[in-house]
XYZ file of C-alpha atoms in Angstrom:
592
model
C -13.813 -61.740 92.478
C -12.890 -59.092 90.018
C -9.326 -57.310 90.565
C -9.414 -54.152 93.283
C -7.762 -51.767 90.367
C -10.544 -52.573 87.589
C -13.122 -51.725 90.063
C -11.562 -48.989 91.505
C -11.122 -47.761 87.970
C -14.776 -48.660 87.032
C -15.477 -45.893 90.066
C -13.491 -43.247 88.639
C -14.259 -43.740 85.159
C -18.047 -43.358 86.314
C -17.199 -40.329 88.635
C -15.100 -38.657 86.031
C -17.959 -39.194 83.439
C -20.300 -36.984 85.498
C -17.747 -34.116 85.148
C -16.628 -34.682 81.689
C -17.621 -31.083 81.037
C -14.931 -29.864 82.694
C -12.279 -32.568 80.527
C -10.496 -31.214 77.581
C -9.363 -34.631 76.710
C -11.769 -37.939 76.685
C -10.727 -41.332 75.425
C -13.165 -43.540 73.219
C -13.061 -47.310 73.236
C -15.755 -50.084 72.102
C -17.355 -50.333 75.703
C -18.077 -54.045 74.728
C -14.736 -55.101 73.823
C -13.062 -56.297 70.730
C -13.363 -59.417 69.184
C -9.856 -61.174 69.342
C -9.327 -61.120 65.561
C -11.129 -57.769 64.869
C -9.715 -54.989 64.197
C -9.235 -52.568 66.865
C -8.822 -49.057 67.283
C -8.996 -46.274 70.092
C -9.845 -42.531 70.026
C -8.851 -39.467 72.036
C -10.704 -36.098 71.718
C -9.119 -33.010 73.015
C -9.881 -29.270 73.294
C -6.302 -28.400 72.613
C -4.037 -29.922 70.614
C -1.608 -32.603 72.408
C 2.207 -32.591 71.470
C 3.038 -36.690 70.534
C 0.147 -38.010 72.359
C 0.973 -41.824 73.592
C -1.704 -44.347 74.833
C -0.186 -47.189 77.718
C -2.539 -49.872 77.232
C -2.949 -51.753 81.111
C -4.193 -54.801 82.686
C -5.902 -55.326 85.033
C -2.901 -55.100 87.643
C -2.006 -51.680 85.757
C 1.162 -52.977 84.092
C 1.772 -51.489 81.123
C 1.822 -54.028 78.440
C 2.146 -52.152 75.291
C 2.655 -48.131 74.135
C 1.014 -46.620 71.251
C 1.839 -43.321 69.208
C -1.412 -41.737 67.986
C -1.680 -40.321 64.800
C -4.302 -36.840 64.442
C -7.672 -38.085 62.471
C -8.700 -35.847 59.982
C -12.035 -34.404 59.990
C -13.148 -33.623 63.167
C -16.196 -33.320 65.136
C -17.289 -30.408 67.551
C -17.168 -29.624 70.144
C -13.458 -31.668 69.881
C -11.379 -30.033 67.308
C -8.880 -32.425 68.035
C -9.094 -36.350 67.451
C -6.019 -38.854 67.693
C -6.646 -42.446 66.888
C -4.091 -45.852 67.322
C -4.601 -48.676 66.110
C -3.846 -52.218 68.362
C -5.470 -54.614 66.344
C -2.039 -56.493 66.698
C -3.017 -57.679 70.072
C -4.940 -60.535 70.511
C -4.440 -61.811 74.426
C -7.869 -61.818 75.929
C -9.011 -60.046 78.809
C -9.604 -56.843 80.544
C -7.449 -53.850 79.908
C -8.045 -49.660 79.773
C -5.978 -47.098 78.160
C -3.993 -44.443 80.317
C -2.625 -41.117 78.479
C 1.007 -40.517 79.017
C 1.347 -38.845 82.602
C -2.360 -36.918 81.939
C -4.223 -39.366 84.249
C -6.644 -39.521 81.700
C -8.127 -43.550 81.535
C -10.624 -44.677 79.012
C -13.388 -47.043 80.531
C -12.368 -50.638 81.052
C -12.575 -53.275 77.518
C -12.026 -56.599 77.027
C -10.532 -58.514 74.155
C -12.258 -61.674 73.346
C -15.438 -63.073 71.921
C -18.966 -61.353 73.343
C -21.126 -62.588 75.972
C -24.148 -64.340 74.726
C -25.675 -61.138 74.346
C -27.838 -62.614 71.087
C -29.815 -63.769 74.233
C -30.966 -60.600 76.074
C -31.688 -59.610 72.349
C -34.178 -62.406 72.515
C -35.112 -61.295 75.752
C -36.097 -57.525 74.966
C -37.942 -59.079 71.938
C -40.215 -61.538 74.137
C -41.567 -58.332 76.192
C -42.985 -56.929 73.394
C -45.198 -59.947 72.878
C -49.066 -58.798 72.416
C -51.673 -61.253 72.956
C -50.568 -62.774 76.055
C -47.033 -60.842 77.047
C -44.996 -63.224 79.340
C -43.160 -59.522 81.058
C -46.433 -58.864 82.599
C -47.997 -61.963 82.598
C -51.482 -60.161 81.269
C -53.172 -61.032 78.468
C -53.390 -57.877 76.103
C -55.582 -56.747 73.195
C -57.887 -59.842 73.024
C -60.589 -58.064 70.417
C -57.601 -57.392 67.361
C -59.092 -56.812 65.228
C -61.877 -55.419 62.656
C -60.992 -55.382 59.043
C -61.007 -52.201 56.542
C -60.125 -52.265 52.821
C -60.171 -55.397 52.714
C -62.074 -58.234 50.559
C -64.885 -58.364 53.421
C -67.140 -55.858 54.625
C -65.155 -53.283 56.866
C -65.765 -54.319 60.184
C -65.567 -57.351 59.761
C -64.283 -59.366 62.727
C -61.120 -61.293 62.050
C -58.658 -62.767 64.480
C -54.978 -60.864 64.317
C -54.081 -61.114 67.716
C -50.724 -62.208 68.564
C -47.149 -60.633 67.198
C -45.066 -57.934 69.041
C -45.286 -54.150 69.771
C -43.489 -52.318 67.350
C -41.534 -49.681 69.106
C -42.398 -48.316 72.498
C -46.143 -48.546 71.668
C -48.860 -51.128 70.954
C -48.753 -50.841 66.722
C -48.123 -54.056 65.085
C -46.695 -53.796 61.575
C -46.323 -57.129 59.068
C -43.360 -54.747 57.512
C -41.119 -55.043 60.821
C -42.768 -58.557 62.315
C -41.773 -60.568 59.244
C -38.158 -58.924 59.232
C -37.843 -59.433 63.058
C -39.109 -63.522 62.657
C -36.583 -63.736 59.570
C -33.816 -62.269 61.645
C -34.613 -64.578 64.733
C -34.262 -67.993 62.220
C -31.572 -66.463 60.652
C -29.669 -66.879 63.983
C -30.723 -70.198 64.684
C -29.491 -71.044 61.573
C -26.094 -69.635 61.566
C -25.286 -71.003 64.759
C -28.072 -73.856 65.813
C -26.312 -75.408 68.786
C -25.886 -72.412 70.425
C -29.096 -70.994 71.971
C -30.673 -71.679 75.314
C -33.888 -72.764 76.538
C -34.910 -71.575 79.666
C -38.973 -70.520 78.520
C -41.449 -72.705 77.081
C -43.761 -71.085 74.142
C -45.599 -68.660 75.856
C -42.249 -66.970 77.596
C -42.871 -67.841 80.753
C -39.735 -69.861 82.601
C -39.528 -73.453 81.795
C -37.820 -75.358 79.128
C -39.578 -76.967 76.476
C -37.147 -78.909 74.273
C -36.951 -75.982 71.740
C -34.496 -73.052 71.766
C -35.729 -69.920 73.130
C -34.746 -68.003 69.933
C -37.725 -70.734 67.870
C -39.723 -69.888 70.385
C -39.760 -66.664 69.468
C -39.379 -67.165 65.881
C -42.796 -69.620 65.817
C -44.479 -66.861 67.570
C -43.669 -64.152 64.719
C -44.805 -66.986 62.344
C -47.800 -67.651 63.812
C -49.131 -64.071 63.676
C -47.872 -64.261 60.098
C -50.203 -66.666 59.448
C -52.892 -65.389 61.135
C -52.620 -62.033 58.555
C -53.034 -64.393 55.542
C -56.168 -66.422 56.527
C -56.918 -67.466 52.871
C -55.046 -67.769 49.622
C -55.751 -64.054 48.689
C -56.333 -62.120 51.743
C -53.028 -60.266 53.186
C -53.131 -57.836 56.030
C -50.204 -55.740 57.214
C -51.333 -53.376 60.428
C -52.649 -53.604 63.572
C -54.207 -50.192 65.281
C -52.524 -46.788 64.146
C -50.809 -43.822 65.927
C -54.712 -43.378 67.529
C -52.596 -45.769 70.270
C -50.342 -42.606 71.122
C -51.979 -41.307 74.243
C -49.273 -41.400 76.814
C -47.577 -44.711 78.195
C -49.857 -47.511 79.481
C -49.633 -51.306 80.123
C -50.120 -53.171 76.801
C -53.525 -55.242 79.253
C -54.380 -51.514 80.092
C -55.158 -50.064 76.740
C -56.359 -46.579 76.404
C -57.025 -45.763 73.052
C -60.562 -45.228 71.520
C -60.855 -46.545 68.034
C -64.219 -45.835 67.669
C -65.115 -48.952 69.985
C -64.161 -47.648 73.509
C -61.014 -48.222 75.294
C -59.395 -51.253 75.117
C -61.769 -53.010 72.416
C -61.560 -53.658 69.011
C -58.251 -52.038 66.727
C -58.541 -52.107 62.699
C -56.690 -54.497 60.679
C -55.955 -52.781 57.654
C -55.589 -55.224 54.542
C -52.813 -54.991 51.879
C -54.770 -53.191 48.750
C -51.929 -52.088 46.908
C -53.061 -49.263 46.849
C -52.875 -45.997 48.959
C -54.726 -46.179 52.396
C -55.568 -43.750 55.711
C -58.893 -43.293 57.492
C -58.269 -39.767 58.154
C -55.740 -36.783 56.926
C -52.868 -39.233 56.080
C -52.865 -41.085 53.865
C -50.008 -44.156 52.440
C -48.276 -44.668 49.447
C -48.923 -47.897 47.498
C -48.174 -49.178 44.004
C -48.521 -53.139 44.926
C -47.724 -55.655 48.171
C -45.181 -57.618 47.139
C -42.686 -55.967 49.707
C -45.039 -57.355 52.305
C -46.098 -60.723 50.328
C -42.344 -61.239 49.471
C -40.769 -60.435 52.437
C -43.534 -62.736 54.465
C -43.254 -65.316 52.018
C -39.611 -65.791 52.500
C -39.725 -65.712 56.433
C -42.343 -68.735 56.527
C -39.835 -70.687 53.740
C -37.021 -69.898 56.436
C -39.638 -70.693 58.959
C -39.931 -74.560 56.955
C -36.918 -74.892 56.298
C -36.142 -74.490 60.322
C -39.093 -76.644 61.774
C -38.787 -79.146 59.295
C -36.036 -80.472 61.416
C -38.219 -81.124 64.707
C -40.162 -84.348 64.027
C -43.333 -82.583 66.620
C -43.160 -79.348 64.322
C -43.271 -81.210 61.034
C -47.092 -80.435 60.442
C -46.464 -76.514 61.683
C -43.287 -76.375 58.648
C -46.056 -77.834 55.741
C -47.861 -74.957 56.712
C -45.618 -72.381 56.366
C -44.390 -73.345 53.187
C -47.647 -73.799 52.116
C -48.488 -69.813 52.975
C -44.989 -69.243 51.635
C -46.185 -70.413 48.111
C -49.552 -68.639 48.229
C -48.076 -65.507 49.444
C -45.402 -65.423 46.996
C -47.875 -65.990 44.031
C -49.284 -63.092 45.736
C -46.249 -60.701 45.216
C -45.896 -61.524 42.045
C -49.470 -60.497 40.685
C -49.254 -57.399 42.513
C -45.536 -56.146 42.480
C -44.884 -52.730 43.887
C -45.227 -51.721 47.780
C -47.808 -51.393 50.477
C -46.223 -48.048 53.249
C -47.833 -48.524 56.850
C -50.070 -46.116 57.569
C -50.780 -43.318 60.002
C -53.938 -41.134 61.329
C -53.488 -38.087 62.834
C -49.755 -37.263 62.442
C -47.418 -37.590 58.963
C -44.956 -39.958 60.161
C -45.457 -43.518 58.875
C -42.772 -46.683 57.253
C -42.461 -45.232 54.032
C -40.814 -48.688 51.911
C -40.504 -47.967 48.405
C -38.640 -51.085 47.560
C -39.960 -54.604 46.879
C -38.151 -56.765 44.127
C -35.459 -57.308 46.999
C -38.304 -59.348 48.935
C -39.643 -60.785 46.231
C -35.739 -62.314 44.926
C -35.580 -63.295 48.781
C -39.074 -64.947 48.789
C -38.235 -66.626 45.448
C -34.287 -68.080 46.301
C -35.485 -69.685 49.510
C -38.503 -71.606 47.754
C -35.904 -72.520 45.074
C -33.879 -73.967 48.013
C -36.506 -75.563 49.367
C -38.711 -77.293 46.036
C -35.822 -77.142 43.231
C -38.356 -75.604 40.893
C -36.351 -73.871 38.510
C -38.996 -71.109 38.233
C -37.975 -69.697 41.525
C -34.849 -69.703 40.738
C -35.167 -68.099 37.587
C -37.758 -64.836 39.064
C -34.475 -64.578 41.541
C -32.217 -63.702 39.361
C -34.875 -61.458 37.717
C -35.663 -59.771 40.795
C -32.286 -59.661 41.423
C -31.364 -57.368 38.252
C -34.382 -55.475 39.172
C -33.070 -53.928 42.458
C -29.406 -54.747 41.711
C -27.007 -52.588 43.779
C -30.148 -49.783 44.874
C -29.895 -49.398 48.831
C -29.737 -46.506 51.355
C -26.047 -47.395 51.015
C -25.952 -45.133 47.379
C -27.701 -41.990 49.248
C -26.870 -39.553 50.472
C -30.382 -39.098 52.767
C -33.486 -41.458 52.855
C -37.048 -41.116 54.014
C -37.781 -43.261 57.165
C -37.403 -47.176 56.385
C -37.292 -45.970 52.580
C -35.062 -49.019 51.500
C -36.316 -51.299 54.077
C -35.230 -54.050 54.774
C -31.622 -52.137 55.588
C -29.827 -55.158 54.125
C -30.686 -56.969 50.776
C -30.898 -60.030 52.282
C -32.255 -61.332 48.377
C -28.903 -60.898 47.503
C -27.534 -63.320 50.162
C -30.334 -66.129 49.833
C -29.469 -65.957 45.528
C -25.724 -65.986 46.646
C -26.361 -69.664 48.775
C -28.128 -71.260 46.317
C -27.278 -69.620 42.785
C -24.453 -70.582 40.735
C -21.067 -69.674 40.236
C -21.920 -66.780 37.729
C -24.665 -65.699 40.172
C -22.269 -65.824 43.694
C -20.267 -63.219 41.685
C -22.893 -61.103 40.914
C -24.687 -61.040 44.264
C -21.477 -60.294 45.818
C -20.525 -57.371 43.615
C -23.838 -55.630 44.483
C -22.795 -56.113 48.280
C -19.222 -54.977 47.476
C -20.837 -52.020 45.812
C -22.742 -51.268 48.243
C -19.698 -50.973 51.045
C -17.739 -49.176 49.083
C -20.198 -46.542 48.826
C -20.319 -46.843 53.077
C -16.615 -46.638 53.025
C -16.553 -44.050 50.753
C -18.170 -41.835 53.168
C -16.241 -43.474 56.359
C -13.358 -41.180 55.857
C -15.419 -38.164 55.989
C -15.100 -38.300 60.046
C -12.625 -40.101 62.767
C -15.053 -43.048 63.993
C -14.676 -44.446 60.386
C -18.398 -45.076 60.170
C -20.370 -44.446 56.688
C -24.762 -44.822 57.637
C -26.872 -42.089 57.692
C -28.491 -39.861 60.657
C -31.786 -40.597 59.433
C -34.435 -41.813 61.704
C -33.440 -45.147 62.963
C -29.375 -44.464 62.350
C -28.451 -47.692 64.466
C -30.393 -49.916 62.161
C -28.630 -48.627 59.439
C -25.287 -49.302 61.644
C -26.043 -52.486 62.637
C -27.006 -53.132 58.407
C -23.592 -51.689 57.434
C -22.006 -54.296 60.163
C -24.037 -57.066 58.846
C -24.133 -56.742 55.699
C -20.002 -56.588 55.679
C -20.007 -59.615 57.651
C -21.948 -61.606 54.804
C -19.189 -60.474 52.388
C -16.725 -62.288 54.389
C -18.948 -65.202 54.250
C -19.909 -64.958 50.843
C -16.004 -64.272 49.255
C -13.685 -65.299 52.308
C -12.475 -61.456 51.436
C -11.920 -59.868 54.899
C -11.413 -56.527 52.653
C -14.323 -54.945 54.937
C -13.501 -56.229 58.804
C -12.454 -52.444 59.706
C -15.611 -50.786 58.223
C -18.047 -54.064 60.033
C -15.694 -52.918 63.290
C -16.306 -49.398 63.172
C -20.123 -49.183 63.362
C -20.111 -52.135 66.019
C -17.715 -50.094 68.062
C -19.825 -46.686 67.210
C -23.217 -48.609 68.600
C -21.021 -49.853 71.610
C -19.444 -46.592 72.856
C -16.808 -45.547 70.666
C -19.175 -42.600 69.947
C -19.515 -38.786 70.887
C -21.184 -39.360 73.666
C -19.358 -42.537 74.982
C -22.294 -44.552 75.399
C -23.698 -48.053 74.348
C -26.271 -47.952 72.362
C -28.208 -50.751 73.495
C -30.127 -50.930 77.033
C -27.619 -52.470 79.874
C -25.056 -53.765 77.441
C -22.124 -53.712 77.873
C -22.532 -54.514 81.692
C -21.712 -51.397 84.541
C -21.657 -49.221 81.169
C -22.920 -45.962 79.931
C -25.938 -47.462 77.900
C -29.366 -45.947 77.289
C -31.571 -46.093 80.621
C -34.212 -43.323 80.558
C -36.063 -45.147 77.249
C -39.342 -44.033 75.685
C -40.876 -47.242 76.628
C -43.719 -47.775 78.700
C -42.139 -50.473 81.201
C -39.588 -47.821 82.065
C -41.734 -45.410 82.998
C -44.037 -47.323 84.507
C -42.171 -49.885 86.692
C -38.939 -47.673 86.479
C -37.250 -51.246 85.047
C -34.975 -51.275 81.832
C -35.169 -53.779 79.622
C -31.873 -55.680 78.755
C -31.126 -56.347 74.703
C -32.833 -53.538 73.128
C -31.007 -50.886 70.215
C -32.597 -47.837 70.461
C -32.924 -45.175 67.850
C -30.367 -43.630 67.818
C -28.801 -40.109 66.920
C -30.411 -37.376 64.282
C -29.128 -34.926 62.093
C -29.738 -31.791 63.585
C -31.571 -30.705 60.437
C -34.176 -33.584 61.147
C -33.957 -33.242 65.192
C -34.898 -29.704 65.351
C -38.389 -30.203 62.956
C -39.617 -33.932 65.044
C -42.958 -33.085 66.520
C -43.697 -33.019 70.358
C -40.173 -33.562 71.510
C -39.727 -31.429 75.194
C -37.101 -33.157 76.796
C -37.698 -33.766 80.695
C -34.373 -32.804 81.725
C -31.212 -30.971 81.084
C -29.418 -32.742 78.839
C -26.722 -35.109 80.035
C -24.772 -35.051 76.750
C -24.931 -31.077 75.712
C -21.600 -30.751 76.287
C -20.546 -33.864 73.719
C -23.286 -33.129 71.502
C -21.711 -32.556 67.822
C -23.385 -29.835 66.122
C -24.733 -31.739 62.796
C -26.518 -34.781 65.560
C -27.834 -35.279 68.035
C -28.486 -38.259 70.776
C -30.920 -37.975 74.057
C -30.875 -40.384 76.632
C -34.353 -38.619 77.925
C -37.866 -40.631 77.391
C -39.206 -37.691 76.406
C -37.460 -38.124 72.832
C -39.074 -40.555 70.778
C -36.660 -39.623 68.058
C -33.524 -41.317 69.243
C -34.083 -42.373 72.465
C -37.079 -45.445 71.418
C -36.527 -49.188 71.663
C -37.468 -50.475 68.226
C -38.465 -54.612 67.657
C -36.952 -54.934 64.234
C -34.377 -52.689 65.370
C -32.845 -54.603 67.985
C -33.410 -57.665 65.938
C -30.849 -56.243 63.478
C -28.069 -56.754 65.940
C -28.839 -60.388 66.015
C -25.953 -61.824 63.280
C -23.881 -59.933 64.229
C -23.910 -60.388 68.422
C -24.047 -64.108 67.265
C -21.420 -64.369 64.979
C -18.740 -62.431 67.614
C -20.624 -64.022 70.409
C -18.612 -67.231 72.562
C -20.067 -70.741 71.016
């Protein structure tokens, strides 16, 4: 049973939160906790300026176990003109422990210190309810007649099976550009820590072990639709339906949108031309598909080099890296990129980048057939996109630079030489010190931009400087990896997680633009949402009325902006790939 004072200061802490208008001082802590040999650091924000401002760090019987001065952060926020920040990264004993302010009475929400929860799981978890085809949440099978084929190599209409692969982001779209970066991301994590997953669902989701890890599961599905967009050696689709779905939230079995078919019926499957593409206004950018080819070639070589291993998956790995091959040959007659594409309003993925996804695609076939080819169109590739990321601007378009992590670099890096492990980790090291550059610029130390999507680029930064370590042993970049997990766990503005019910009895997003909240009125666990907007960008999103007053206004900084109201698509939206971005990193802090 958990200690009388930490519940009776969960209470207050939850009380006082609904009146933190009226605080001039608030403290900020990671809401999840701090890894024991993380760095770790604490914020206050005040209205006024406090004269030698002292933290008491508490257990959970309120001793006082250690004091710390705080020294002013420069740089600011509104509506705080004041910030104070100690570091405590010297203490290490694990637990649960809250920060009191001198005699103020001001206490920051409860922390532990100590490796996560399994929270890699509920990641896994959000990700299964997005399933289309047959979706294990509602136990209905969904979108049966995906799909008919346009601009493709056979006749448009043409009837061709793409059912199967996830919702993209609190609608019924499927996208090959986030589906083969959520699969990748799901092996990934298998990979860096195989004897760590559960298995409590069998393939289709449903509860019942099946002798493979829940997080293959998963990953077989993604690969599976993969396969299903690249039917022969030269055919390559990339979308499923268009924002045509957008007509209010319904049940993925009770589909509403009229494609030209009647309701729930058949949804286009657009192929990968190369070229640009829209049935109506909109149209896409294109110069080539090897972002798409690339990217989905080196997810099925991760997907080999995983089921290889399971004697009953054996046949299921010769296919994927036979797919892998074709699709790679792909990329490389067409390089350049293939941009999703929209219908009746302007936004759309707008990737401009591809010789990242091609070095990936080419480094894991290397690893897997020793062809020295492969190996030598990686290092190629490599020089091609060298140190070019989101990381060197200063703004992006939305998913401009996707993937958010040059995860080329890190596949060259495992199986490259000595002169080549240099190289690929200077272009990371680059690439962070650009992050860090702009870190200093504010007091939660964090560096990504407020584009559309800001936690993916948090979670990247995060990642990304936890790959360094790996690659280098060089734990130069712990702080800056620190500061954007604590910024999406609650050492924010606003104080809240920003991923749905974790931390546990936290603020973390609840009123989602998803359809299973507003339907059922049930969150989701394991989801990152959006995320918060430059005000610049905020104020010019289309269609955004929130429902309700704002519960934030009076945290809200001036230059962003971050709704916890469905009615916000822009920051307040579950996202697949999204949430699969946090999955190295909650499994590398995460208990073995």
């Amino acid at each position: 049973m958990k200690n009388s004072l930490i519940l009776t200061l969960l209470f207050f802490y939850s009380c006082t939160s609904l009146l933190r208008s009226q605080s001039p001082v608030e403290i900020r802590v990671n809401l999840g906790g701090y890894p024991t040999d993380m760095p770790k650091e604490v914020l206050i924000l005040s209205k006024e300026a406090i004269d030698n401002p002292v933290l008491k760090l508490k257990n959970e019987k309120g001793m006082t176990l250690k004091e710390y001065q705080c020294i002013p952060s420069e740089n600011p926020w509104p509506p705080f003109p004041y910030y104070y920040k100690a570091d405590f990264s010297s203490f290490k004993e694990q637990g649960k422990y809250y920060f009191e302010l001198g005699e103020n009475n001001i206490v920051s929400p409860v922390f532990t210190v100590g490796s996560y929860p399994n929270w890699q799981e509920d990641v896994i978890g959000f990700i299964r309810t997005q399933r289309c085809g047959f979706n294990p949440y509602t136990k209905a099978f969904c979108h049966q007649k995906d799909g008919l084929s346009f601009f493709g190599k056979r006749p448009d209409s043409t009837r061709i099976d793409a059912t199967g692969g996830w919702h993209d982001a609190g609608d019924q779209l499927k996208y090959l550009i986030t589906g083969s970066n959520t699969t990748a991301r799901l092996l990934m994590a298998y990979q860096m820590k195989p004897h760590s997953f559960k298995d409590v669902v069998d393939a289709r989701g449903l509860k019942g072990a099946n002798n493979l890890p829940d997080v293959l599961d998963e990953a077989k599905w993604g690969l599976e639709w993969i396969l299903k967009l690249h039917p022969s050696p030269d055919e390559l689709y990339h979308q499923v339906a268009d924002d045509r779905d957008h007509r209010g939230f319904k049940l993925p079995h009770e589909e509403n949108a009229d494609y030209g078919w009647g309701s729930n019926s058949f949804r286009p499957v657009y192929f990968a031309t190369g070229k640009p593409q829209g049935l109506s206004k909109y149209k896409s950018k294109a110069t080539g598909i090897a972002n798409l080819a690339g990217r989905s070639s080196a997810t099925l070589a991760l997907g080999y080099q995983v089921f290889i291993n399971f004697e009953e998956y054996k046949v299921f790995a010769q296919t994927c890296l036979k797919a892998a091959q074709e699709l790679y040959w792909m990329g490389k007659s067409q390089e350049g990129y293939q941009q999703g594409n929209s219908f009746g309003a302007p936004y759309r993925y707008e990737e401009n980048t591809w010789a990242d996804d091609m070095e990936w695609a080419a480094a894991c076939l290397y690893k897997i057939t020793k062809k020295k080819e492969f190996l030598r169109d990686a290092r190629g590739y490599a020089k091609i996109i060298g140190n070019w990321s989101w990381m060197e601007r200063d703004t992006a378009s939305h998913y401009e630079m996707y993937p958010f992590i040059n995860m080329g670099h890190y596949a060259l890096w495992q199986v490259g030489s000595s002169k080549d492990k240099k190289e690929m980790s200077a272009y990371y090291k680059h690439n962070l010190e650009q992050v860090k550059k702009r870190s200093r610029e504010n007091p939660y130390g964090i560096g990504h931009l407020f584009i559309w999507c800001s936690n993916n680029l948090a979670a990247a930064v995060a990642t990304q400087a936890m790959l360094y370590e790996e690659m280098t042993g060089s734990t130069e970049y712990r702080p800056l990896m620190q500061n954007h997990i604590n910024w999406l766990l609650g050492l924010n503005p606003w104080s809240s997680s920003m991923i749905t019910e974790i931390p546990e009895n936290s603020d973390t997003p609840v009123d989602v633009h998803m359809p299973f909240w507003r339907i059922y009125k049930k969150s989701i666990k394991g989801s990152l949402v959006d995320g918060p907007l430059w005000s610049t960008i905020h104020t010019k999103m289309l269609g955004i009325t929130l429902s309700e007053p704002d519960e934030y206004a009076h945290l809200q900084p001036k230059h962003i902006k971050y709704m916890d109201d469905w009615a916000d698509y822009s920051t307040n939206e579950p996202t697949l790939d999204g949430s699969a971005e946090l999955l190295l990193i909650l499994t590398r802090l995460s208990d073995d």
